[in-house]
Amino acid sequence: MGWKEGCRRIICIDAAFLKIFLGGQILPAAGRDANEQMFPIAWAAVEGENNSSWVWFITHLQSCLDLGDGSGLTIFSDEHLDILHDVATVLPKAEHRHCARHVFAQWHKHFRGDDMKLKFWSIAKSYSMAGYNDSLDELEKENVDAAASFKAYNPACFCRAFMSDDIRSDAITNNMAETFNGYIVNARTKHLIYMLEDIRVALMQRLVTKVHEMEKCNSVLCPRIQAMLDKEKEKASLCDVILSTDFIFNVKYYLDQLIVNLEARTCTCKKWDKLGVPCSHAMACIEFLNKEAEIYVDECYRKEVYLRTYAAAIPPIEGERHWPRVECKLDPPPIKLGPGRPRRNRIRGTYEDPKRPRQ
């Protein structure tokens, strides 16, 4: 209910191992709220990350969230083949973005060095095709094989320049699903019923806490969005504004020249188009007219939308002693014992933050 009421049409999906002797995995789905934070949608414990599990999970999401064929929807995931196939089958018209961090981890194995790293992210984070092509040309001059390998990963799936403007998000990483997995990292060490109960209680409290925190906010926009807008205001002083009409401007920014349309809420740099928050070029034009920048921020980032998202609550549940008795008996899953000592913590990726909690 909260996702449909106030979140953008973005769903991040991933899988994480259950740290018990029965094995299995948990499949979470998370959205992005108006404050650019994780909003939990659904989670399910399954036998493993395989085709049948993902089809079952995505089909339930489609039914509960009224997703239809996926039109106007963005799905975020890693490049797991089962996810790619099943999303294309169940939600054929959804935009499927791949996590750029996972792509980088594979690409950087063959093209190492900080210079290669900076060039990769410069290409992936470019908002416009002009910026994308310039950054790709720089990589090609440095290393032709690196540029060819980059193109082989299908940049349309993880580079900002190719992404839809309608979703109002410039995210290119699957951080929301990773955040959910980190949020429940301790619960995943417990047996199934206790794990699910811990997750339910933690998220039930989280929804209420988020509402109380936001009610203390005095601005029209959510705090993170307001901070983002303030940064763009600081950069606006570097822009030279030339008036064309009452709402169309020519903006000079260093050696670049752009067109800003305040009525259509667009800019040549494409940052405003994709994110929904005025860029520094647009901010210069807004200040030129002595108008409030907040009115040009997309509605999805407003405090009232955030409160609508968290208005619904996870209901409390009575203890096991009060559950109705039924005749149907369920046997536990078969025990899977692997060779050697069971691993408690997963092996970290080469470029993973060492301060980040293990998942």
PDB file of C-alpha atoms in Angstrom, residues 181-335:
ATOM      1  CA  ASN A 181      19.940  -7.350   3.160  1.00  0.00           C
ATOM      2  CA  GLY A 182      22.222  -5.463   5.533  1.00  0.00           C
ATOM      3  CA  TYR A 183      19.255  -4.410   7.669  1.00  0.00           C
ATOM      4  CA  ILE A 184      18.274  -8.041   8.331  1.00  0.00           C
ATOM      5  CA  VAL A 185      21.798  -9.476   8.502  1.00  0.00           C
ATOM      6  CA  ASN A 186      21.427 -10.624  12.134  1.00  0.00           C
ATOM      7  CA  ALA A 187      17.947 -12.077  11.615  1.00  0.00           C
ATOM      8  CA  ARG A 188      19.278 -14.308   8.817  1.00  0.00           C
ATOM      9  CA  THR A 189      21.299 -16.316  11.335  1.00  0.00           C
ATOM     10  CA  LYS A 190      18.106 -17.588  13.037  1.00  0.00           C
ATOM     11  CA  HIS A 191      15.715 -20.387  12.172  1.00  0.00           C
ATOM     12  CA  LEU A 192      12.958 -19.658   9.689  1.00  0.00           C
ATOM     13  CA  ILE A 193      10.005 -18.670  11.914  1.00  0.00           C
ATOM     14  CA  TYR A 194      12.164 -16.629  14.294  1.00  0.00           C
ATOM     15  CA  MET A 195      13.911 -14.941  11.375  1.00  0.00           C
ATOM     16  CA  LEU A 196      10.623 -13.910   9.766  1.00  0.00           C
ATOM     17  CA  GLU A 197       9.316 -12.680  13.115  1.00  0.00           C
ATOM     18  CA  ASP A 198      12.445 -10.573  13.699  1.00  0.00           C
ATOM     19  CA  ILE A 199      12.126  -9.031  10.236  1.00  0.00           C
ATOM     20  CA  ARG A 200       8.437  -8.258  10.757  1.00  0.00           C
ATOM     21  CA  VAL A 201       9.005  -6.599  14.141  1.00  0.00           C
ATOM     22  CA  ALA A 202      12.019  -4.584  12.942  1.00  0.00           C
ATOM     23  CA  LEU A 203      10.193  -3.248   9.887  1.00  0.00           C
ATOM     24  CA  MET A 204       6.972  -2.628  11.822  1.00  0.00           C
ATOM     25  CA  GLN A 205       8.928  -0.356  14.178  1.00  0.00           C
ATOM     26  CA  ARG A 206      10.855   1.224  11.296  1.00  0.00           C
ATOM     27  CA  LEU A 207       7.688   2.444   9.562  1.00  0.00           C
ATOM     28  CA  VAL A 208       6.510   4.238  12.710  1.00  0.00           C
ATOM     29  CA  THR A 209       9.955   5.714  13.435  1.00  0.00           C
ATOM     30  CA  LYS A 210      10.221   7.142   9.921  1.00  0.00           C
ATOM     31  CA  VAL A 211       6.890   8.950  10.314  1.00  0.00           C
ATOM     32  CA  HIS A 212       7.897  10.486  13.652  1.00  0.00           C
ATOM     33  CA  GLU A 213      11.234  11.666  12.223  1.00  0.00           C
ATOM     34  CA  MET A 214       9.653  13.258   9.163  1.00  0.00           C
ATOM     35  CA  GLU A 215       6.972  15.038  11.200  1.00  0.00           C
ATOM     36  CA  LYS A 216       9.782  17.016  12.883  1.00  0.00           C
ATOM     37  CA  CYS A 217      10.945  18.307   9.498  1.00  0.00           C
ATOM     38  CA  ASN A 218       9.870  21.908   8.777  1.00  0.00           C
ATOM     39  CA  SER A 219      10.664  22.060   5.055  1.00  0.00           C
ATOM     40  CA  VAL A 220       8.279  21.257   2.200  1.00  0.00           C
ATOM     41  CA  LEU A 221      10.813  18.838   0.739  1.00  0.00           C
ATOM     42  CA  CYS A 222      12.339  15.779   2.382  1.00  0.00           C
ATOM     43  CA  PRO A 223      15.697  16.505   4.131  1.00  0.00           C
ATOM     44  CA  ARG A 224      17.944  14.661   1.675  1.00  0.00           C
ATOM     45  CA  ILE A 225      16.303  16.326  -1.303  1.00  0.00           C
ATOM     46  CA  GLN A 226      16.583  19.751   0.330  1.00  0.00           C
ATOM     47  CA  ALA A 227      20.308  19.145   0.881  1.00  0.00           C
ATOM     48  CA  MET A 228      20.659  18.091  -2.752  1.00  0.00           C
ATOM     49  CA  LEU A 229      18.896  21.281  -3.874  1.00  0.00           C
ATOM     50  CA  ASP A 230      21.133  23.452  -1.675  1.00  0.00           C
ATOM     51  CA  LYS A 231      24.243  21.997  -3.329  1.00  0.00           C
ATOM     52  CA  GLU A 232      22.888  22.908  -6.751  1.00  0.00           C
ATOM     53  CA  LYS A 233      22.220  26.448  -5.495  1.00  0.00           C
ATOM     54  CA  GLU A 234      25.901  26.808  -4.596  1.00  0.00           C
ATOM     55  CA  LYS A 235      26.993  25.749  -8.099  1.00  0.00           C
ATOM     56  CA  ALA A 236      24.525  28.150  -9.759  1.00  0.00           C
ATOM     57  CA  SER A 237      26.865  31.120  -9.218  1.00  0.00           C
ATOM     58  CA  LEU A 238      29.210  29.665 -11.873  1.00  0.00           C
ATOM     59  CA  CYS A 239      26.523  29.954 -14.571  1.00  0.00           C
ATOM     60  CA  ASP A 240      25.905  32.898 -16.880  1.00  0.00           C
ATOM     61  CA  VAL A 241      22.185  33.258 -17.738  1.00  0.00           C
ATOM     62  CA  ILE A 242      20.887  34.774 -21.009  1.00  0.00           C
ATOM     63  CA  LEU A 243      17.123  35.273 -21.314  1.00  0.00           C
ATOM     64  CA  SER A 244      15.417  34.025 -24.505  1.00  0.00           C
ATOM     65  CA  THR A 245      11.732  34.061 -23.455  1.00  0.00           C
ATOM     66  CA  ASP A 246       9.917  34.259 -20.124  1.00  0.00           C
ATOM     67  CA  PHE A 247      10.779  30.613 -19.383  1.00  0.00           C
ATOM     68  CA  ILE A 248      13.528  29.593 -21.870  1.00  0.00           C
ATOM     69  CA  PHE A 249      17.154  30.475 -21.177  1.00  0.00           C
ATOM     70  CA  ASN A 250      20.596  30.049 -22.656  1.00  0.00           C
ATOM     71  CA  VAL A 251      23.055  29.155 -19.895  1.00  0.00           C
ATOM     72  CA  LYS A 252      26.832  29.305 -20.228  1.00  0.00           C
ATOM     73  CA  TYR A 253      28.738  27.053 -17.855  1.00  0.00           C
ATOM     74  CA  TYR A 254      32.517  27.238 -18.343  1.00  0.00           C
ATOM     75  CA  LEU A 255      33.024  26.235 -22.019  1.00  0.00           C
ATOM     76  CA  ASP A 256      29.624  24.562 -22.309  1.00  0.00           C
ATOM     77  CA  GLN A 257      26.361  26.123 -23.447  1.00  0.00           C
ATOM     78  CA  LEU A 258      22.964  24.693 -22.514  1.00  0.00           C
ATOM     79  CA  ILE A 259      19.244  25.379 -22.928  1.00  0.00           C
ATOM     80  CA  VAL A 260      16.970  25.451 -19.866  1.00  0.00           C
ATOM     81  CA  ASN A 261      13.184  25.384 -20.154  1.00  0.00           C
ATOM     82  CA  LEU A 262      11.529  26.140 -16.806  1.00  0.00           C
ATOM     83  CA  GLU A 263       8.024  25.425 -18.094  1.00  0.00           C
ATOM     84  CA  ALA A 264       8.900  21.974 -19.454  1.00  0.00           C
ATOM     85  CA  ARG A 265      11.387  21.468 -16.582  1.00  0.00           C
ATOM     86  CA  THR A 266      14.188  20.325 -18.857  1.00  0.00           C
ATOM     87  CA  CYS A 267      17.876  21.094 -19.328  1.00  0.00           C
ATOM     88  CA  THR A 268      20.352  20.050 -21.992  1.00  0.00           C
ATOM     89  CA  CYS A 269      22.503  18.356 -19.320  1.00  0.00           C
ATOM     90  CA  LYS A 270      19.538  15.976 -18.678  1.00  0.00           C
ATOM     91  CA  LYS A 271      20.084  15.868 -14.909  1.00  0.00           C
ATOM     92  CA  TRP A 272      16.841  17.721 -14.153  1.00  0.00           C
ATOM     93  CA  ASP A 273      14.950  15.553 -16.663  1.00  0.00           C
ATOM     94  CA  LYS A 274      16.025  12.285 -15.066  1.00  0.00           C
ATOM     95  CA  LEU A 275      16.149  13.205 -11.378  1.00  0.00           C
ATOM     96  CA  GLY A 276      13.295  15.717 -11.023  1.00  0.00           C
ATOM     97  CA  VAL A 277      15.452  18.097  -8.937  1.00  0.00           C
ATOM     98  CA  PRO A 278      16.661  21.310 -10.676  1.00  0.00           C
ATOM     99  CA  CYS A 279      20.320  21.180 -11.743  1.00  0.00           C
ATOM    100  CA  SER A 280      22.729  24.061 -11.193  1.00  0.00           C
ATOM    101  CA  HIS A 281      21.935  25.485 -14.661  1.00  0.00           C
ATOM    102  CA  ALA A 282      18.208  25.525 -13.878  1.00  0.00           C
ATOM    103  CA  MET A 283      18.913  26.974 -10.432  1.00  0.00           C
ATOM    104  CA  ALA A 284      20.732  29.898 -12.030  1.00  0.00           C
ATOM    105  CA  CYS A 285      17.649  30.625 -14.160  1.00  0.00           C
ATOM    106  CA  ILE A 286      15.286  30.300 -11.189  1.00  0.00           C
ATOM    107  CA  GLU A 287      17.373  32.724  -9.148  1.00  0.00           C
ATOM    108  CA  PHE A 288      17.538  35.066 -12.157  1.00  0.00           C
ATOM    109  CA  LEU A 289      13.713  35.313 -11.948  1.00  0.00           C
ATOM    110  CA  ASN A 290      13.774  35.574  -8.130  1.00  0.00           C
ATOM    111  CA  LYS A 291      11.548  32.514  -7.723  1.00  0.00           C
ATOM    112  CA  GLU A 292      11.504  29.741  -5.107  1.00  0.00           C
ATOM    113  CA  ALA A 293      13.448  26.692  -6.240  1.00  0.00           C
ATOM    114  CA  GLU A 294      11.288  24.291  -4.208  1.00  0.00           C
ATOM    115  CA  ILE A 295       8.268  24.746  -6.499  1.00  0.00           C
ATOM    116  CA  TYR A 296      10.304  23.318  -9.404  1.00  0.00           C
ATOM    117  CA  VAL A 297      11.132  20.072  -7.584  1.00  0.00           C
ATOM    118  CA  ASP A 298       9.050  17.067  -8.619  1.00  0.00           C
ATOM    119  CA  GLU A 299       6.042  16.229  -6.424  1.00  0.00           C
ATOM    120  CA  CYS A 300       7.450  12.785  -5.591  1.00  0.00           C
ATOM    121  CA  TYR A 301      10.029  14.368  -3.240  1.00  0.00           C
ATOM    122  CA  ARG A 302       7.627  16.283  -1.007  1.00  0.00           C
ATOM    123  CA  LYS A 303       7.089  15.672   2.690  1.00  0.00           C
ATOM    124  CA  GLU A 304       3.356  14.985   2.239  1.00  0.00           C
ATOM    125  CA  VAL A 305       4.126  12.210  -0.264  1.00  0.00           C
ATOM    126  CA  TYR A 306       6.614  10.675   2.170  1.00  0.00           C
ATOM    127  CA  LEU A 307       4.002  10.637   4.953  1.00  0.00           C
ATOM    128  CA  ARG A 308       1.495   8.969   2.609  1.00  0.00           C
ATOM    129  CA  THR A 309       4.057   6.264   1.917  1.00  0.00           C
ATOM    130  CA  TYR A 310       4.465   5.441   5.607  1.00  0.00           C
ATOM    131  CA  ALA A 311       0.797   5.939   6.557  1.00  0.00           C
ATOM    132  CA  ALA A 312       0.078   2.203   6.321  1.00  0.00           C
ATOM    133  CA  ALA A 313       1.398  -0.057   9.085  1.00  0.00           C
ATOM    134  CA  ILE A 314       2.426  -3.686   9.458  1.00  0.00           C
ATOM    135  CA  PRO A 315      -0.212  -5.183  11.789  1.00  0.00           C
ATOM    136  CA  PRO A 316       0.788  -6.901  15.053  1.00  0.00           C
ATOM    137  CA  ILE A 317       0.550 -10.688  15.345  1.00  0.00           C
ATOM    138  CA  GLU A 318      -0.440 -12.801  18.337  1.00  0.00           C
ATOM    139  CA  GLY A 319       2.044 -15.266  19.807  1.00  0.00           C
ATOM    140  CA  GLU A 320       2.260 -18.909  18.766  1.00  0.00           C
ATOM    141  CA  ARG A 321       0.219 -19.997  21.812  1.00  0.00           C
ATOM    142  CA  HIS A 322      -2.817 -18.176  20.391  1.00  0.00           C
ATOM    143  CA  TRP A 323      -2.607 -19.583  16.866  1.00  0.00           C
ATOM    144  CA  PRO A 324      -5.516 -21.827  15.711  1.00  0.00           C
ATOM    145  CA  ARG A 325      -4.801 -25.556  15.749  1.00  0.00           C
ATOM    146  CA  VAL A 326      -4.967 -27.363  12.403  1.00  0.00           C
ATOM    147  CA  GLU A 327      -4.634 -30.997  11.370  1.00  0.00           C
ATOM    148  CA  CYS A 328      -2.274 -30.350   8.461  1.00  0.00           C
ATOM    149  CA  LYS A 329       1.318 -31.049   9.487  1.00  0.00           C
ATOM    150  CA  LEU A 330       4.307 -29.546   7.695  1.00  0.00           C
ATOM    151  CA  ASP A 331       7.641 -31.288   7.729  1.00  0.00           C
ATOM    152  CA  PRO A 332      10.805 -29.158   7.905  1.00  0.00           C
ATOM    153  CA  PRO A 333      12.932 -28.773   4.765  1.00  0.00           C
ATOM    154  CA  PRO A 334      15.585 -31.449   4.218  1.00  0.00           C
ATOM    155  CA  ILE A 335      18.895 -30.723   5.896  1.00  0.00           C
TER     156      ILE A 335
END
